Coordinates of C-alpha atoms and ligand atoms in Angstrom, one line a residue:
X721 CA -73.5 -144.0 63.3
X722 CA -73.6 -142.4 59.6
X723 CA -77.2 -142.4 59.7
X724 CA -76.3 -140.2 62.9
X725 CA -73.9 -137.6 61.5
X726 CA -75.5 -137.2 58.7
X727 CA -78.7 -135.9 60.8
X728 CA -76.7 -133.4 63.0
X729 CA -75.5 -132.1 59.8
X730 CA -78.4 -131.4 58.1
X731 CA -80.3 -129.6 61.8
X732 CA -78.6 -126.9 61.4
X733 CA -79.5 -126.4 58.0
X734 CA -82.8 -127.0 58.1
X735 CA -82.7 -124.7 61.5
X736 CA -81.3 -121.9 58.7
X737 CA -83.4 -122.3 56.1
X738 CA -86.1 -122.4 58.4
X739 CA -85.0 -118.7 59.8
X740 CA -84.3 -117.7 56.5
X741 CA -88.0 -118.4 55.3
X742 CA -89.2 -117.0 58.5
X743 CA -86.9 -113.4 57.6
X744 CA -88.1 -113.3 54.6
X745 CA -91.7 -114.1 55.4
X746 CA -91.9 -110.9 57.4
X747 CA -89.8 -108.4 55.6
X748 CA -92.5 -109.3 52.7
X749 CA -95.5 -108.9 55.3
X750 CA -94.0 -105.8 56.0
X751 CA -93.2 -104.4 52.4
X752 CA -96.9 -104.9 51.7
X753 CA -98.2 -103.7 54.6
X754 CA -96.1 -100.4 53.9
X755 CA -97.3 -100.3 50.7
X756 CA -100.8 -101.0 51.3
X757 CA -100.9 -98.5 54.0
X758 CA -98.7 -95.8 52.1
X759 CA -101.8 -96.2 49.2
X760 CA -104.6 -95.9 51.9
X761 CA -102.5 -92.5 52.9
X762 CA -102.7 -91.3 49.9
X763 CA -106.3 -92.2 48.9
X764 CA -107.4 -90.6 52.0
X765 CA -105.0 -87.4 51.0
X766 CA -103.4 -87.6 54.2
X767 CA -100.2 -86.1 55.0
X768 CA -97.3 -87.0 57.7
X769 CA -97.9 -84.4 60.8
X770 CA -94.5 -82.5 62.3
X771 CA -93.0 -84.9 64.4
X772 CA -91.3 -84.1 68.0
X773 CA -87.7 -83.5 67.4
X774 CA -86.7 -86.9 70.7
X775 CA -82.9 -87.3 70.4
X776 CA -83.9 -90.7 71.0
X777 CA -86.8 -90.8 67.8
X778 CA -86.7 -95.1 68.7
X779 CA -87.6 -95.1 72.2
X780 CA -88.8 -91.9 72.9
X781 CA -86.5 -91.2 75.9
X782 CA -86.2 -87.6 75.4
X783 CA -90.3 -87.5 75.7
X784 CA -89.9 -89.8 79.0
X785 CA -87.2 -87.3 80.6
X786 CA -89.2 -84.6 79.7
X787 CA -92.1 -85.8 81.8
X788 CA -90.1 -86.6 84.4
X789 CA -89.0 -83.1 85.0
X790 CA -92.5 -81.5 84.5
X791 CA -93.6 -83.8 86.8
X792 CA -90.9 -82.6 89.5
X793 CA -91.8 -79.2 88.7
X794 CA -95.6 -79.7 89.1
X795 CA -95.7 -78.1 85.5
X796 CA -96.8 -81.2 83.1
X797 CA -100.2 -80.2 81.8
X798 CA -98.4 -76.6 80.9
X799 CA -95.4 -78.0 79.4
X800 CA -97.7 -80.0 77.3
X801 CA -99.8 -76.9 76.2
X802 CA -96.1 -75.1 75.5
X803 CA -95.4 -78.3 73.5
X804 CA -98.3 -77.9 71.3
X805 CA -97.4 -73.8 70.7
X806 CA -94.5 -74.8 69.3
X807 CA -94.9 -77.8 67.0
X808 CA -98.7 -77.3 66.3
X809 CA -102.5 -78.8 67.4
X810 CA -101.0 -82.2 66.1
X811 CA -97.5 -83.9 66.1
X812 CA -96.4 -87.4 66.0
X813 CA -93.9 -88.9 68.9
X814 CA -92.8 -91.7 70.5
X815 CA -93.3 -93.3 74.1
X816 CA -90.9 -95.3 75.6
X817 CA -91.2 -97.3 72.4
X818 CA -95.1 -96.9 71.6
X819 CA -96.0 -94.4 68.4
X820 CA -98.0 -91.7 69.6
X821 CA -100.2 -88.8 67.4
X822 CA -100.5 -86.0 70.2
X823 CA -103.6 -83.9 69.5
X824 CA -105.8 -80.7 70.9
X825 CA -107.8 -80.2 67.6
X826 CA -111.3 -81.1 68.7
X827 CA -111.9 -82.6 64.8
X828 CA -109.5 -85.5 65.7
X829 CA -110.9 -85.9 69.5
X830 CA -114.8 -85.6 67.9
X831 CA -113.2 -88.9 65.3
X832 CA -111.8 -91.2 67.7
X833 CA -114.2 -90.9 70.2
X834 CA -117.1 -90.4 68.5
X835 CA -117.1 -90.9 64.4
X836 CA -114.6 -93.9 64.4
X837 CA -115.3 -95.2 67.8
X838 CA -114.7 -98.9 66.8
X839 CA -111.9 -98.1 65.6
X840 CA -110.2 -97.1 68.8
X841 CA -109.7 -98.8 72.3
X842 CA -108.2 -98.1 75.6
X843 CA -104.4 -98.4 75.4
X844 CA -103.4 -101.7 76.4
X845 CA -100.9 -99.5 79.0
X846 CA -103.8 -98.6 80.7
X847 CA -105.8 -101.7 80.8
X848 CA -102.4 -103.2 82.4
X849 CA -101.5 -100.4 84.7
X850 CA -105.2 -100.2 86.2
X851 CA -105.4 -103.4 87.1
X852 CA -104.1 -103.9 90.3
X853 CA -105.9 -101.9 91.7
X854 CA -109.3 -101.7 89.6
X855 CA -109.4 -105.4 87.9
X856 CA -112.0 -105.3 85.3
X857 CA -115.0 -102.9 85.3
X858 CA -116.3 -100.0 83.1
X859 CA -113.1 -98.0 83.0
X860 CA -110.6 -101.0 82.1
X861 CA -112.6 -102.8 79.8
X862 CA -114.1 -103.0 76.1
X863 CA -116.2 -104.4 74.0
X864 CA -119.0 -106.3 75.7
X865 CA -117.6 -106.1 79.3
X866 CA -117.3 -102.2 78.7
X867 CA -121.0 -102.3 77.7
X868 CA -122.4 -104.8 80.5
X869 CA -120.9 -102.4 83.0
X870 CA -121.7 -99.5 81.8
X871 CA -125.5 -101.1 81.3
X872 CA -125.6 -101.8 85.0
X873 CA -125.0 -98.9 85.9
X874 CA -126.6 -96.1 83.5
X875 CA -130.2 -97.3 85.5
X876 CA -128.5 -95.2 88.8
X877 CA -128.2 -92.4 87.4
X878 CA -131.6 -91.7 85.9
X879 CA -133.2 -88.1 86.2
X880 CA -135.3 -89.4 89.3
X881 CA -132.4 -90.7 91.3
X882 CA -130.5 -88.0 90.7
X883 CA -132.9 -85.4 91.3
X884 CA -133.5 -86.8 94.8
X885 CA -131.4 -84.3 96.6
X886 CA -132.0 -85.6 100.0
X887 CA -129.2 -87.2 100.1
X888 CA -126.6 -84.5 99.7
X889 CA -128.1 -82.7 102.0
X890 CA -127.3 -84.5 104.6
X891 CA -123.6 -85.2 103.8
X892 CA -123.4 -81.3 102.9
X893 CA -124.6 -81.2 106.8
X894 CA -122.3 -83.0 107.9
X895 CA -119.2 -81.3 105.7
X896 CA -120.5 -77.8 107.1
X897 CA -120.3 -79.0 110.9
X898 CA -116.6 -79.6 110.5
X899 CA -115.8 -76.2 109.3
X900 CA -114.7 -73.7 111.5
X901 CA -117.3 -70.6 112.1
X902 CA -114.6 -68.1 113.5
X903 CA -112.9 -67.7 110.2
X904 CA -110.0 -69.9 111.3
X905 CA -108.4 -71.5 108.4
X906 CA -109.3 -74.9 106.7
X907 CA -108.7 -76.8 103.9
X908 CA -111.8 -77.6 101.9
X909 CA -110.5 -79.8 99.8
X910 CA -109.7 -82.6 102.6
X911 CA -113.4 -82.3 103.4
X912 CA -114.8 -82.5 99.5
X913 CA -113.1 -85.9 99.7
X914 CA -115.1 -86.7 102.1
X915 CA -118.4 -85.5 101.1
X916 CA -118.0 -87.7 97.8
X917 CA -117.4 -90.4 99.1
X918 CA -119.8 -90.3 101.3
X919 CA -122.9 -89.7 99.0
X920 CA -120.6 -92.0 95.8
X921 CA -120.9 -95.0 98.6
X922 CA -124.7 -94.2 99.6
X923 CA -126.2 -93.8 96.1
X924 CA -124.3 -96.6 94.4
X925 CA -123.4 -99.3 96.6
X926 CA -126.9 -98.5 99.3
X927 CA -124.4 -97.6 102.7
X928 CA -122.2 -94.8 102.9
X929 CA -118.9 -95.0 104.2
X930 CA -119.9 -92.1 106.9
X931 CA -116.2 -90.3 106.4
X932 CA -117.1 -87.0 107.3
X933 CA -119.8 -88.4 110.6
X934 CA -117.2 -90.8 112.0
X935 CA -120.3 -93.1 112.2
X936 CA -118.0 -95.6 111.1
X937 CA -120.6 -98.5 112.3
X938 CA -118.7 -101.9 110.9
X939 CA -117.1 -99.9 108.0
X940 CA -113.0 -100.1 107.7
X941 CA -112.1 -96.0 108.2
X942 CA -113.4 -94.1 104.7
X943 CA -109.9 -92.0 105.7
X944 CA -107.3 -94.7 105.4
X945 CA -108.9 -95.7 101.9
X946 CA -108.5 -92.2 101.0
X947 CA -105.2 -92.1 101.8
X948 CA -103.9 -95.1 100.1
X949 CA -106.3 -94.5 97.0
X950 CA -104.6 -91.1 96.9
X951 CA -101.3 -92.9 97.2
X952 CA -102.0 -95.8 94.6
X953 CA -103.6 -93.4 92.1
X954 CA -100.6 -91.0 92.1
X955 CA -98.5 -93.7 91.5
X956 CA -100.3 -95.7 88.7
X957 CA -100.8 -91.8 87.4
X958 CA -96.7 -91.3 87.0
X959 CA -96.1 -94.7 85.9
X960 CA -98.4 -94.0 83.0
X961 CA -97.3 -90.2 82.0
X962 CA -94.1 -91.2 82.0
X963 CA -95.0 -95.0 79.6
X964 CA -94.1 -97.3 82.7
X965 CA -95.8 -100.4 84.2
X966 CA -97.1 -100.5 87.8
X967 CA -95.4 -104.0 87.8
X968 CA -92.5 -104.0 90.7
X969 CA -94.8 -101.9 92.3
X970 CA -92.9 -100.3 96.0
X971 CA -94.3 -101.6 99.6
X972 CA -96.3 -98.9 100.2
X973 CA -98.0 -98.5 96.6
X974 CA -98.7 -102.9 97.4
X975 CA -99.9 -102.3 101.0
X976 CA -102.4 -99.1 99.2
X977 CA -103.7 -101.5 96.9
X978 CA -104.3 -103.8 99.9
X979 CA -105.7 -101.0 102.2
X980 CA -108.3 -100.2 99.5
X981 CA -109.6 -103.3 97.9
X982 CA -110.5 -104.2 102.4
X983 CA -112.7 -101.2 101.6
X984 CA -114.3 -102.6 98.7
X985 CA -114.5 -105.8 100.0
X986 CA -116.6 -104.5 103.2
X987 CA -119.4 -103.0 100.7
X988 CA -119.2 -106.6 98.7
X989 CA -120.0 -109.2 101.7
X990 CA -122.4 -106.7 102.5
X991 CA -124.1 -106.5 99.3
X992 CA -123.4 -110.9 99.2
X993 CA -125.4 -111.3 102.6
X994 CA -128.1 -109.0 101.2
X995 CA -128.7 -110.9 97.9
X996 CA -128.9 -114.0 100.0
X997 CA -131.1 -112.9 102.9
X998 CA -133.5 -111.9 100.2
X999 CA -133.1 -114.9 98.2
X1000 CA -133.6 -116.9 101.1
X1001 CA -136.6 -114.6 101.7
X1002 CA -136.0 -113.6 105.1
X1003 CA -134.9 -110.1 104.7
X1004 CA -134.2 -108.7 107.9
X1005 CA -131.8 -106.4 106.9
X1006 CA -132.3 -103.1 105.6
X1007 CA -132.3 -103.2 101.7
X1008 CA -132.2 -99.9 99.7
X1009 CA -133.0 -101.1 96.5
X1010 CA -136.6 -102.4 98.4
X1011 CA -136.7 -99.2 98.8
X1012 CA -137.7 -98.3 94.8
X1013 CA -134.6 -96.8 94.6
X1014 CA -131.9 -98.3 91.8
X1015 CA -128.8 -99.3 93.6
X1016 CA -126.3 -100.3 91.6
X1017 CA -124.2 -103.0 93.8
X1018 CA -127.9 -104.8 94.4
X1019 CA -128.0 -105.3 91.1
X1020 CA -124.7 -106.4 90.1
X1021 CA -125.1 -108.9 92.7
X1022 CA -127.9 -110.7 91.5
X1023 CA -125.7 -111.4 88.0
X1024 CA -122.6 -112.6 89.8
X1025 CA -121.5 -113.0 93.4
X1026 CA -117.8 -113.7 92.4
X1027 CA -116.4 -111.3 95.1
X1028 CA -113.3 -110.4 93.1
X1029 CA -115.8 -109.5 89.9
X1030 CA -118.0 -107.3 92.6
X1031 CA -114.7 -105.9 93.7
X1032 CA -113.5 -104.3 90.4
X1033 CA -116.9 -102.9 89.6
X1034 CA -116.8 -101.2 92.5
X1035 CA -113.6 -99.9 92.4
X1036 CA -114.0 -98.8 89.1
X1037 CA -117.3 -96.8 89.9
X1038 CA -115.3 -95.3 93.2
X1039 CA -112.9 -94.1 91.2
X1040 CA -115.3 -92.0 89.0
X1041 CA -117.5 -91.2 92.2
X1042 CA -114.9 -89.6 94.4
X1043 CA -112.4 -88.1 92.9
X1044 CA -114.1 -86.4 89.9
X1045 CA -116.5 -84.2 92.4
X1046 CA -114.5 -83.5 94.9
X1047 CA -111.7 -81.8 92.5
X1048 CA -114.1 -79.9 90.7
X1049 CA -115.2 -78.5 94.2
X1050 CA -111.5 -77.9 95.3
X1051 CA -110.6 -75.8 92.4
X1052 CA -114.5 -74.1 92.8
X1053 CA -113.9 -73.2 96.3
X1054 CA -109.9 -72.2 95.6
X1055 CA -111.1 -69.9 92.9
X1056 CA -114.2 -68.0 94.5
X1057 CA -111.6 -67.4 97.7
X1058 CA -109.6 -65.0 95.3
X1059 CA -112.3 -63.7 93.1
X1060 CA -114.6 -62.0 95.1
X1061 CA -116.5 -60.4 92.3
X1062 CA -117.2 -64.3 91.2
X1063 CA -118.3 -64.9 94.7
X1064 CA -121.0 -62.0 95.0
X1065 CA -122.6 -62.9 91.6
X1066 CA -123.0 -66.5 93.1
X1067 CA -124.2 -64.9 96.1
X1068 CA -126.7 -62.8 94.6
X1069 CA -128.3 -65.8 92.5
X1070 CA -128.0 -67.9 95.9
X1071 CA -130.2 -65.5 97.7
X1072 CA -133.1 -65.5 95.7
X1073 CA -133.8 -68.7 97.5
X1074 CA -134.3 -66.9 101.1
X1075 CA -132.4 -69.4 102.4
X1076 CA -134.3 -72.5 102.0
X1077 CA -133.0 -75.5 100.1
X1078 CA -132.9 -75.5 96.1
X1079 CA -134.7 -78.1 94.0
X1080 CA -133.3 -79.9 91.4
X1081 CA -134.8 -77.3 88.9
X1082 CA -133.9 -74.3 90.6
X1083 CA -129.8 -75.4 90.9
X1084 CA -130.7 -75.9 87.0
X1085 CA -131.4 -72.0 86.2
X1086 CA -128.7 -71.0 88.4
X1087 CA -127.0 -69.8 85.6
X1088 CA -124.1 -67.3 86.9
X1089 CA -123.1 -70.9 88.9
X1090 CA -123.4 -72.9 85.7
X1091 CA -120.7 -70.6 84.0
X1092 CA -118.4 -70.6 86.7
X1093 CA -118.2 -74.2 87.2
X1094 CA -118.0 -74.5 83.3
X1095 CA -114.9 -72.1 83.3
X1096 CA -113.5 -74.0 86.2
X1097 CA -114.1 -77.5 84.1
X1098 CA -112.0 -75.3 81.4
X1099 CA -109.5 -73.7 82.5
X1100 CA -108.7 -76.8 85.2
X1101 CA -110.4 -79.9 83.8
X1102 CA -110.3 -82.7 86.2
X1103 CA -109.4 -84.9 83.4
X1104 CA -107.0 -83.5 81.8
X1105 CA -105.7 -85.5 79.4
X1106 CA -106.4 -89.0 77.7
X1107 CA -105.8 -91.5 74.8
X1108 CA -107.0 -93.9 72.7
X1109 CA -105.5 -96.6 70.7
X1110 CA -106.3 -97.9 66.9
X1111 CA -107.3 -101.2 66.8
X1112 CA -106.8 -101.2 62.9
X1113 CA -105.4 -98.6 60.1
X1114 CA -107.5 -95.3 60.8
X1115 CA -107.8 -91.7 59.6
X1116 CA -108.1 -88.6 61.3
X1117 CA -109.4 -85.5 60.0
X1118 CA -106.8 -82.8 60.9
X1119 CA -102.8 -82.5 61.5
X1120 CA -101.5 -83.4 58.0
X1121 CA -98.9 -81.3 56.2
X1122 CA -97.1 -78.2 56.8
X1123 CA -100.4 -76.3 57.4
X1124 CA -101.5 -79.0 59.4
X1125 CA -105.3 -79.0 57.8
X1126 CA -104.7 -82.8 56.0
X1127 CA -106.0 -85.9 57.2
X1128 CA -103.7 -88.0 58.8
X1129 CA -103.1 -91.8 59.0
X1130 CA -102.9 -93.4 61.6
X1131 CA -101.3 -97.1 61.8
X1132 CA -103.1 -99.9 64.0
X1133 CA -101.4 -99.8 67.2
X1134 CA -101.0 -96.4 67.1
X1135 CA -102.1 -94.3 70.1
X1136 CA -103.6 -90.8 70.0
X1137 CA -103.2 -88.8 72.5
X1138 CA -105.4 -85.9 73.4
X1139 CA -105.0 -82.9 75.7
X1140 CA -108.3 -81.5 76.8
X1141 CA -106.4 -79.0 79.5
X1142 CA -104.6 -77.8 76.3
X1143 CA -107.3 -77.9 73.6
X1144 CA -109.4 -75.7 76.7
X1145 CA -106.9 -72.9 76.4
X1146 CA -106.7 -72.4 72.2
X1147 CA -106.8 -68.9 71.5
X1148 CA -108.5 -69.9 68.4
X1149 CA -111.3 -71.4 69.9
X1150 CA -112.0 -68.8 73.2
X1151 CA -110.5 -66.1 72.0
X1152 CA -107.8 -63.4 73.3
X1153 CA -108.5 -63.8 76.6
X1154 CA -108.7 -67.7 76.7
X1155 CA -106.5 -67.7 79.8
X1156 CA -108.4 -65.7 81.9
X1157 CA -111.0 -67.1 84.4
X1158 CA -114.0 -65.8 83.3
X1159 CA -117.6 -67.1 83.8
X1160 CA -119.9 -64.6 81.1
X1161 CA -118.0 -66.0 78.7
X1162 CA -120.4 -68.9 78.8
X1163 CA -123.7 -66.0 78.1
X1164 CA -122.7 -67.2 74.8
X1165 CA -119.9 -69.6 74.2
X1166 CA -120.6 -72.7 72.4
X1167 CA -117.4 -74.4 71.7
X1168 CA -118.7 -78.1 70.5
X1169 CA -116.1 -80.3 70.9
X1170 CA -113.8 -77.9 71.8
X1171 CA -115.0 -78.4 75.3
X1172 CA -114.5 -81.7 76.6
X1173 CA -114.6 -82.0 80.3
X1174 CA -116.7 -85.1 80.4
X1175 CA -115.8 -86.9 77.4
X1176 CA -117.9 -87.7 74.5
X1177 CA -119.3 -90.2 72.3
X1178 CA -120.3 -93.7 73.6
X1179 CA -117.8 -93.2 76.6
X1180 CA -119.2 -90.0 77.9
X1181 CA -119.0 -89.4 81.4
X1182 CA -122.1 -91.0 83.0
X1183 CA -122.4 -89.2 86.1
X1184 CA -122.0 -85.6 84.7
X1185 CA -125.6 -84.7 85.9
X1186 CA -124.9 -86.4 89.4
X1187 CA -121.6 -84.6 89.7
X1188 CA -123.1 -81.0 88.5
X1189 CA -126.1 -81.4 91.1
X1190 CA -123.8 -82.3 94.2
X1191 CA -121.1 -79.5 93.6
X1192 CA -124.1 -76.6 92.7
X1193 CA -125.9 -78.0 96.0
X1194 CA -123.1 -78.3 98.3
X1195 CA -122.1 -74.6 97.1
X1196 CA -125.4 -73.2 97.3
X1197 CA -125.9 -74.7 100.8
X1198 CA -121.8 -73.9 102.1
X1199 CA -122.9 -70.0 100.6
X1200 CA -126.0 -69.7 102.8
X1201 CA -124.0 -70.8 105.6
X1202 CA -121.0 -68.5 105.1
X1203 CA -121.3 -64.8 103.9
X1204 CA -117.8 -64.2 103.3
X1205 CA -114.7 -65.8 102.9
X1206 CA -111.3 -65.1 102.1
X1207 CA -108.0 -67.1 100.5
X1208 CA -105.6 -68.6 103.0
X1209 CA -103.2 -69.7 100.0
X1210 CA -100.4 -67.3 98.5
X1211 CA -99.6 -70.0 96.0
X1212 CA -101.3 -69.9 92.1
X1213 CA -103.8 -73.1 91.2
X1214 CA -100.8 -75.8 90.8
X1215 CA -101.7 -78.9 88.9
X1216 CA -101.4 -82.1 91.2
X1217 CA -101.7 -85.0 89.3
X1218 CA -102.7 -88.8 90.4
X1219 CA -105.0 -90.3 87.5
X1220 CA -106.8 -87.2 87.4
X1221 CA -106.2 -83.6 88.7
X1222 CA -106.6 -81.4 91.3
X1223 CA -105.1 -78.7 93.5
X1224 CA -102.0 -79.4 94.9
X1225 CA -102.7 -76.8 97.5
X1226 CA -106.2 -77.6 98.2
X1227 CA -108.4 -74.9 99.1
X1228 CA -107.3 -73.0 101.9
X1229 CA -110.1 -70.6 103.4
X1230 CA -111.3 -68.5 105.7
X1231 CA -115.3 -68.5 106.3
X1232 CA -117.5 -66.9 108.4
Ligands
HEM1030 C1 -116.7 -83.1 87.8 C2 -116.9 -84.4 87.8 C3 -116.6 -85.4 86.7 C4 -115.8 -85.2 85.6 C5 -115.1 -84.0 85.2 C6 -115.9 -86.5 84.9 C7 -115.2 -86.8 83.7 C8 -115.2 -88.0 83.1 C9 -114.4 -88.3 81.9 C10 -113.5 -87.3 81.2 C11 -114.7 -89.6 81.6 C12 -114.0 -90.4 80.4 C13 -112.9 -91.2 80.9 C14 -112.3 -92.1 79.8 O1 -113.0 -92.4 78.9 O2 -111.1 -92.4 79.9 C15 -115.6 -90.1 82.5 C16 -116.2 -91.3 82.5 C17 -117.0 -91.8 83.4 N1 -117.6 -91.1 84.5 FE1 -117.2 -89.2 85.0 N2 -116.6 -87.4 85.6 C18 -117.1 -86.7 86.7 C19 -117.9 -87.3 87.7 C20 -118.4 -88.5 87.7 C21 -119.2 -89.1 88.8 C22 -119.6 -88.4 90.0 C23 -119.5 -90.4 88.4 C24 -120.3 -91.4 89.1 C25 -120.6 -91.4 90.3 C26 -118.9 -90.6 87.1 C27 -119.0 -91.7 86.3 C28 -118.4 -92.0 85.2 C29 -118.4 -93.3 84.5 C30 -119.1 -94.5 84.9 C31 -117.5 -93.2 83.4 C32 -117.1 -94.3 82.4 C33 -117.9 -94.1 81.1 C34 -117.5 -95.2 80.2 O3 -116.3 -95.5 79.9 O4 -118.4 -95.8 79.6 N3 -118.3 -89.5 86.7 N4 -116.0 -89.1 83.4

């Protein structure tokens, strides 16, 4: 019984001591981490950059209000370029609790995506909010996953494959039957959709989903997955500007997710019964990689036929495939409607061809094209923003001090963000005139990192080429169809935002 009391006495003690040691234990972890990290500041001559006057400088509420009401306002890729006018190309913040360093100065995007590159990986915000939807594939992952997916793929886009233009011509076909011929209007961008994922399904899982040719043979529709990917990406988008999780996701963002991955999960038992009917060797069903060609869901296959692993590959590649294209295409078609002098330059290099089909090559010295689709990648890059998080104590080159020309240090855990729709606007870097839309520039502009549209580094964007080729040939092939057009939209190009950007009011034309 004394034995007894004397034990419950000394718990609590113990239990206090115990806290106490633990206290003190981290206060002293943190001391020396601060001063450790305060002397690698200094060696490195960095300096602190402005920091965003948040009423809330703890949990960066002011930040998350903001972006809320930009959102609203379809206005947060320019609020974001007014932010940067006003406290300079670098500035530190702070998202619903996460530090941020906000940056457009194309030294600091060249470090952490380039120079430091191990030092920096995805935020974990974006690893989490993707998941649902994507699982794990080359847009959600790191380290040796990142590079096995990105390895599996990189064989489908070599020159050859590319360079077969077959392919888009029959799904440009196809996107030029639904147009109207007596100048009625139509949106364009609706169709776009279409057309990429159409030729994004046939190149890189071997079947496409036939969207635009309603050949829907056992295919779920190509149009509901649009729909609900449109849905579930503009959701996961907002979540994430604004530092939420997709967790408690609504019923119709957890139907999307469910209406998509059926999509997916066609083009998986498909690609399942093909490995097997081969392995078996009694192939009786038409395989496109037998076909020499590289296709990249026959070869994931023979590495894994977990159908949830097939799944997020493929919804990761879809999500590069589709939207990417398709955007830049929008905001092509939008633009040329309202700039006729744009659209007879194009025309004139389009006629040289006397109507017959371009090769590879020949979309290649299109150059008037080139520019504009460069000045469209500027002025509305289809990924406008992105970020990057330190994995340990870093440096960047630029943002330091009042001048803002010192390195700065950036904390592990730390994430920088970069604006590429901002950085694409810098007077400094274009000139006077950077916000005007205009395609010589490119006779002679070479802006280095300054120009970003596709990434760079280890990360860069690996179907650039395959996106370039299908918007020049479904433009060259839509302007031998159509001599004129003319703008059915009033409105101004308006941002409209799900993880990557478009026009909110498509691209509303008249052809004939
Ligand atoms: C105009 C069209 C396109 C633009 C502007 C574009 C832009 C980008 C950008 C900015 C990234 C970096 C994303 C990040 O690191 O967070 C990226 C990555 C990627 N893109 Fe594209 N893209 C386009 C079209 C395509 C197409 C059509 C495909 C494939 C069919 C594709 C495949 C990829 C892949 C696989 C990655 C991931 C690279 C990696 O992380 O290793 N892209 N793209």
């Amino acid at each position: 019984m004394l034995f007894a009391t004397e034990g419950s006495g000394l718990l609590p003690v113990v239990g206090w001591v115990l806290l106490g040691s633990f206290v003190f234990y981290r206060i002293a972890v943190y001391i020396q981490l601060s001063i450790a990290r305060s002397r690698a500041a200094k060696e490195h001559g960095c300096k602190p950059p402005p920091a965003y006057p948040d009423f809330d400088p703890i949990f960066g509420l002011g930040l998350v209000l903001a972006a809320v009401k930009s959102g609203k306002k379809d206005t947060f890729l320019e609020d974001i370029w007014k932010r940067y006018q006003k406290y300079g190309n670098t500035f530190s913040s702070n998202l619903t609790g996460l530090p941020i360093i906000t940056t457009c100065e194309p030294e600091n995007v060249k470090t952490v995506l380039a120079v430091k590159f191990a030092d920096f990986q995805l935020p974990p915000r974006r690893k989490a909010g993707f998941r649902d939807l994507f699982g794990n594939g080359v847009f959600t992952t790191d380290g040796s996953e990142w590079e096995h997916s990105r390895a599996m793929l990189r064989p489908n886009f070599t020159r050859t494959q590319i360079a077969d233009l077959n392919m888009f011509e029959k799904h440009v076909n196809e996107l030029i039957e639904l147009i109207p011929k007596d100048g009625s209007t139509i949106d364009l961008q609706d169709l776009f959709f279409g057309m990429t994922l159409d030729s994004a399904t046939e190149f890189l899982f071997g079947e496409s989903a036939n969207t635009l040719s309603g050949q829907h043979s056992s295919a779920p529709k190509g149009d509901i997955f649009g729909q609900s990917f449109d849905y579930c990406t503009g959701y996961i988008g907002k979540r994430f500007r604004v530092g939420l999780p997709t967790i408690f996701g609504n019923k119709q963002y957890t139907q999307g997710v469910k209406d998509v991955h059926t999509f997916a999960d066609h083009y998986v038992r498909k690609g399942i019964k093909r490995y097997n009917s081969r392995e078996k060797g009694r192939d009786g069903i038409d395989s496109p990689s037998e076909s020499g060609r590289y296709v990249f869901l026959d070869e994931l296959v023979k590495e894994t036929q977990d159908p949830l692993a097939l799944r997020s590959e493929l919804m990761n590649i879809l999500l590069a495939g589709r939207d990417t294209t398709a955007s830049l295409l929008s905001v092509l078609w939008n633009t040329l409607s309202k700039r006729q002098d744009v659209w007879a330059k194009i025309q004139a290099e389009v006629e040289t061809l006397e109507g017959r089909a371009p090769s590879f090559e020949e979309i290649k010295n299109m150059k008037y094209l080139r520019y504009t689709m460069n000045e469209v990648l500027r002025l509305y890059p289809v990924v406008p923003g992105n970020s990057r998080s330190a994995i340990r104590d870093t440096v960047i080159p630029r943002g330091g001090g009042p001048d803002g020309l010192s390195p700065v240090f950036v904390p592990k855990g730390t994430s920088v963000v970069y604006s590429v729709y901002s950085m694409h606007r810098r007077t400094d870097i274009y000139g006077p005139d950077a916000l005007e839309f205009k395609p010589e520039r490119w006779e002679t502009l070479r802006p280095g990192w300054g120009y970003l549209p596709f990434n760079g580094g280890p990360r860069i964007c690996l179907g650039q080429q395959f996106a370039l080729t299908e918007a020049s040939y479904a433009t060259i092939r839509l302007m031998q169809t159509f001599k004129t057009i003319e703008s059915r939209d009033p409105h101004p190009w308006t941002e409209l935002l799900t993880v990557t950007c478009s026009s909110k009011y498509g691209a509303k034309v008249s052809l004939r």
